[in-house]
Amino acid sequence: MNDMSISKDIIWIGASDNNQKIFESQYSLKNGMSYNSYIIKDDKTVLLDTIDESVTSIWEYKLNEELKDKEPDYLIISHMEPDHAYNIGKIAKKYPNMKVVGNQFTFNILSNFFDIDIAERKVIVKEGDVLDIGKHKLQFFMAPMVHWPEVMVTYEQTEKILFSADAFGKFGSLDVEDDWITEARRYYIGIVGKYGMQVQALLNKASTLDIKTICPLHGPILKENLNYYIEKYDTWSSYKPEEDGVYIVCSSIYGNTLEAANKMMTLIKASGQENVVLCDLTKADWAEAVANAFRFSKLVLASSSYNAGLFPPMEHFLGRLKERNYKNRVVGLIENGSWAPSAGRCMKSTLEEMKDITIIEPVITIKSKMKEDNILQMEELVKELLK
Ligand code: FEO
């Protein structure tokens, strides 16, 4: 279990759902999912966010243990997405004197989800406002589109803690201690990848703060080497590659396109670039494939044609890249088709809708099975790719 202790006054009351297989009904989970919620005990007692439906009973137990019979003075809502906001209606009824803190967008969305009357106890905050709860001072910064328009983060000035909402979160249960990067990258690119500009705006605000601890709404509390995490977010949100290397993404019906993709990998390595990873989209997790496309500086797409178009795994992959504003990359293309190859045209057409993508010409065309001349073409493609 990750160390989720914070301080005497600030307590994590989150929980993991170890059995959860899918997040947001689209991202597969290998090791479940975690949801974080926090309490600050001071002259006033503050609850930061509620929790997902799936782990409500654990959260309620922890909340009651911490509060005893006390009523919280404030609930701060960082984000209205149901994986954090599910219990707002329930606790707003349970604690009728608890003030509810959010921004104007928060309350607009809240009224969509909940039929509760909190007009008399709404506290609407704006950029930079401070809530003084005794020894601790909570300052609010708006973080629109990281990941919804109402998102805001809270900076606790005394202990220098950033409650970062979805930012710096990851997939996975807290009971599993894996390396942060793989599932944080898949989470970031999947959930927030489209909104790089807005993440940059949040990072600029964060750069003015002295942050000792980051408490996200998912994943471990980050206490050391914070620059590592912040730099990763800076790289991802500015659409820069993390690594010089080639990611080969293949969608093959009978294995002949995959054979060409494997040959491409061998040729790239033989040319001196050892950092090459091949992904078979027919077997891979699509969100990991998309995250890895952002990770590497160069991309090779190899796909079968299908119904005068593109084989669906590649079509889906490219759609997800485009949706997340994939840009600033060099891409090589290999198509396969037995009578009227169409994959190259389709891949190019989608890539041309993205910004700052350099497509290496010509597209290599395989007719059913790779031939000697295809290998010569691939050698040329490798030269161009590694220039
Ligand atoms: Fe973890 Fe955007 O909710």
PDB file of N, CA and C in Angstrom, residues 104-137:
ATOM      1  N   GLN A 104     -18.513  29.377  -9.777  1.00  0.00           N
ATOM      2  CA  GLN A 104     -19.828  29.484 -10.415  1.00  0.00           C
ATOM      3  C   GLN A 104     -20.139  28.265 -11.288  1.00  0.00           C
ATOM      4  N   PHE A 105     -19.120  27.788 -12.017  1.00  0.00           N
ATOM      5  CA  PHE A 105     -19.309  26.609 -12.878  1.00  0.00           C
ATOM      6  C   PHE A 105     -19.665  25.373 -12.048  1.00  0.00           C
ATOM      7  N   THR A 106     -19.034  25.273 -10.867  1.00  0.00           N
ATOM      8  CA  THR A 106     -19.299  24.129  -9.999  1.00  0.00           C
ATOM      9  C   THR A 106     -20.789  24.025  -9.718  1.00  0.00           C
ATOM     10  N   PHE A 107     -21.361  25.169  -9.368  1.00  0.00           N
ATOM     11  CA  PHE A 107     -22.761  25.135  -8.939  1.00  0.00           C
ATOM     12  C   PHE A 107     -23.713  24.953 -10.125  1.00  0.00           C
ATOM     13  N   ASN A 108     -23.295  25.441 -11.294  1.00  0.00           N
ATOM     14  CA  ASN A 108     -24.113  25.178 -12.489  1.00  0.00           C
ATOM     15  C   ASN A 108     -24.211  23.673 -12.727  1.00  0.00           C
ATOM     16  N   ILE A 109     -23.062  23.005 -12.656  1.00  0.00           N
ATOM     17  CA  ILE A 109     -23.043  21.564 -12.944  1.00  0.00           C
ATOM     18  C   ILE A 109     -23.695  20.788 -11.797  1.00  0.00           C
ATOM     19  N   LEU A 110     -23.456  21.265 -10.575  1.00  0.00           N
ATOM     20  CA  LEU A 110     -24.051  20.588  -9.406  1.00  0.00           C
ATOM     21  C   LEU A 110     -25.568  20.492  -9.541  1.00  0.00           C
ATOM     22  N   SER A 111     -26.157  21.574 -10.025  1.00  0.00           N
ATOM     23  CA  SER A 111     -27.624  21.566 -10.132  1.00  0.00           C
ATOM     24  C   SER A 111     -28.104  20.629 -11.246  1.00  0.00           C
ATOM     25  N   ASN A 112     -27.215  20.289 -12.190  1.00  0.00           N
ATOM     26  CA  ASN A 112     -27.587  19.287 -13.199  1.00  0.00           C
ATOM     27  C   ASN A 112     -27.674  17.893 -12.585  1.00  0.00           C
ATOM     28  N   PHE A 113     -26.743  17.626 -11.661  1.00  0.00           N
ATOM     29  CA  PHE A 113     -26.659  16.276 -11.089  1.00  0.00           C
ATOM     30  C   PHE A 113     -27.568  16.072  -9.878  1.00  0.00           C
ATOM     31  N   PHE A 114     -27.739  17.130  -9.074  1.00  0.00           N
ATOM     32  CA  PHE A 114     -28.410  16.950  -7.784  1.00  0.00           C
ATOM     33  C   PHE A 114     -29.597  17.900  -7.628  1.00  0.00           C
ATOM     34  N   ASP A 115     -30.652  17.343  -7.102  1.00  0.00           N
ATOM     35  CA  ASP A 115     -31.822  18.148  -6.805  1.00  0.00           C
ATOM     36  C   ASP A 115     -31.800  18.493  -5.318  1.00  0.00           C
ATOM     37  N   ILE A 116     -30.856  19.364  -4.928  1.00  0.00           N
ATOM     38  CA  ILE A 116     -30.754  19.747  -3.512  1.00  0.00           C
ATOM     39  C   ILE A 116     -30.730  21.269  -3.413  1.00  0.00           C
ATOM     40  N   ASP A 117     -31.287  21.767  -2.344  1.00  0.00           N
ATOM     41  CA  ASP A 117     -31.316  23.219  -2.171  1.00  0.00           C
ATOM     42  C   ASP A 117     -30.182  23.628  -1.242  1.00  0.00           C
ATOM     43  N   ILE A 118     -29.111  24.186  -1.826  1.00  0.00           N
ATOM     44  CA  ILE A 118     -27.994  24.641  -0.995  1.00  0.00           C
ATOM     45  C   ILE A 118     -27.771  26.147  -1.169  1.00  0.00           C
ATOM     46  N   ALA A 119     -28.820  26.822  -1.647  1.00  0.00           N
ATOM     47  CA  ALA A 119     -28.684  28.259  -1.954  1.00  0.00           C
ATOM     48  C   ALA A 119     -28.140  29.049  -0.765  1.00  0.00           C
ATOM     49  N   GLU A 120     -28.573  28.686   0.424  1.00  0.00           N
ATOM     50  CA  GLU A 120     -28.200  29.458   1.613  1.00  0.00           C
ATOM     51  C   GLU A 120     -26.791  29.149   2.111  1.00  0.00           C
ATOM     52  N   ARG A 121     -26.194  28.089   1.605  1.00  0.00           N
ATOM     53  CA  ARG A 121     -24.866  27.707   2.134  1.00  0.00           C
ATOM     54  C   ARG A 121     -23.815  27.545   1.050  1.00  0.00           C
ATOM     55  N   LYS A 122     -24.123  28.134  -0.090  1.00  0.00           N
ATOM     56  CA  LYS A 122     -23.153  28.149  -1.174  1.00  0.00           C
ATOM     57  C   LYS A 122     -22.070  29.181  -0.891  1.00  0.00           C
ATOM     58  N   VAL A 123     -20.820  28.796  -1.079  1.00  0.00           N
ATOM     59  CA  VAL A 123     -19.721  29.774  -1.010  1.00  0.00           C
ATOM     60  C   VAL A 123     -19.059  29.770  -2.380  1.00  0.00           C
ATOM     61  N   ILE A 124     -19.261  30.857  -3.108  1.00  0.00           N
ATOM     62  CA  ILE A 124     -18.697  30.922  -4.465  1.00  0.00           C
ATOM     63  C   ILE A 124     -17.338  31.602  -4.390  1.00  0.00           C
ATOM     64  N   VAL A 125     -16.320  30.873  -4.863  1.00  0.00           N
ATOM     65  CA  VAL A 125     -14.960  31.434  -4.804  1.00  0.00           C
ATOM     66  C   VAL A 125     -14.458  31.735  -6.213  1.00  0.00           C
ATOM     67  N   LYS A 126     -13.476  32.636  -6.244  1.00  0.00           N
ATOM     68  CA  LYS A 126     -12.865  33.035  -7.515  1.00  0.00           C
ATOM     69  C   LYS A 126     -11.352  32.828  -7.416  1.00  0.00           C
ATOM     70  N   GLU A 127     -10.706  33.028  -8.534  1.00  0.00           N
ATOM     71  CA  GLU A 127      -9.256  32.873  -8.625  1.00  0.00           C
ATOM     72  C   GLU A 127      -8.546  33.629  -7.492  1.00  0.00           C
ATOM     73  N   GLY A 128      -7.745  32.886  -6.739  1.00  0.00           N
ATOM     74  CA  GLY A 128      -6.906  33.520  -5.718  1.00  0.00           C
ATOM     75  C   GLY A 128      -7.593  33.737  -4.377  1.00  0.00           C
ATOM     76  N   ASP A 129      -8.888  33.520  -4.270  1.00  0.00           N
ATOM     77  CA  ASP A 129      -9.581  33.698  -2.982  1.00  0.00           C
ATOM     78  C   ASP A 129      -8.990  32.759  -1.931  1.00  0.00           C
ATOM     79  N   VAL A 130      -9.036  33.209  -0.676  1.00  0.00           N
ATOM     80  CA  VAL A 130      -8.475  32.406   0.422  1.00  0.00           C
ATOM     81  C   VAL A 130      -9.569  32.119   1.444  1.00  0.00           C
ATOM     82  N   LEU A 131      -9.637  30.879   1.855  1.00  0.00           N
ATOM     83  CA  LEU A 131     -10.547  30.485   2.939  1.00  0.00           C
ATOM     84  C   LEU A 131      -9.686  30.237   4.170  1.00  0.00           C
ATOM     85  N   ASP A 132      -9.899  31.061   5.212  1.00  0.00           N
ATOM     86  CA  ASP A 132      -9.093  30.969   6.436  1.00  0.00           C
ATOM     87  C   ASP A 132      -9.836  30.061   7.413  1.00  0.00           C
ATOM     88  N   ILE A 133      -9.225  28.925   7.745  1.00  0.00           N
ATOM     89  CA  ILE A 133      -9.932  27.995   8.636  1.00  0.00           C
ATOM     90  C   ILE A 133      -9.204  27.837   9.974  1.00  0.00           C
ATOM     91  N   GLY A 134      -8.292  28.767  10.263  1.00  0.00           N
ATOM     92  CA  GLY A 134      -7.530  28.710  11.514  1.00  0.00           C
ATOM     93  C   GLY A 134      -6.057  28.769  11.163  1.00  0.00           C
ATOM     94  N   LYS A 135      -5.341  27.713  11.555  1.00  0.00           N
ATOM     95  CA  LYS A 135      -3.912  27.649  11.219  1.00  0.00           C
ATOM     96  C   LYS A 135      -3.720  27.487   9.705  1.00  0.00           C
ATOM     97  N   HIS A 136      -4.647  26.859   9.081  1.00  0.00           N
ATOM     98  CA  HIS A 136      -4.535  26.570   7.646  1.00  0.00           C
ATOM     99  C   HIS A 136      -5.306  27.599   6.810  1.00  0.00           C
ATOM    100  N   LYS A 137      -4.698  27.962   5.705  1.00  0.00           N
ATOM    101  CA  LYS A 137      -5.329  28.926   4.772  1.00  0.00           C
ATOM    102  C   LYS A 137      -5.416  28.249   3.407  1.00  0.00           C
TER     103      LYS A 137
END
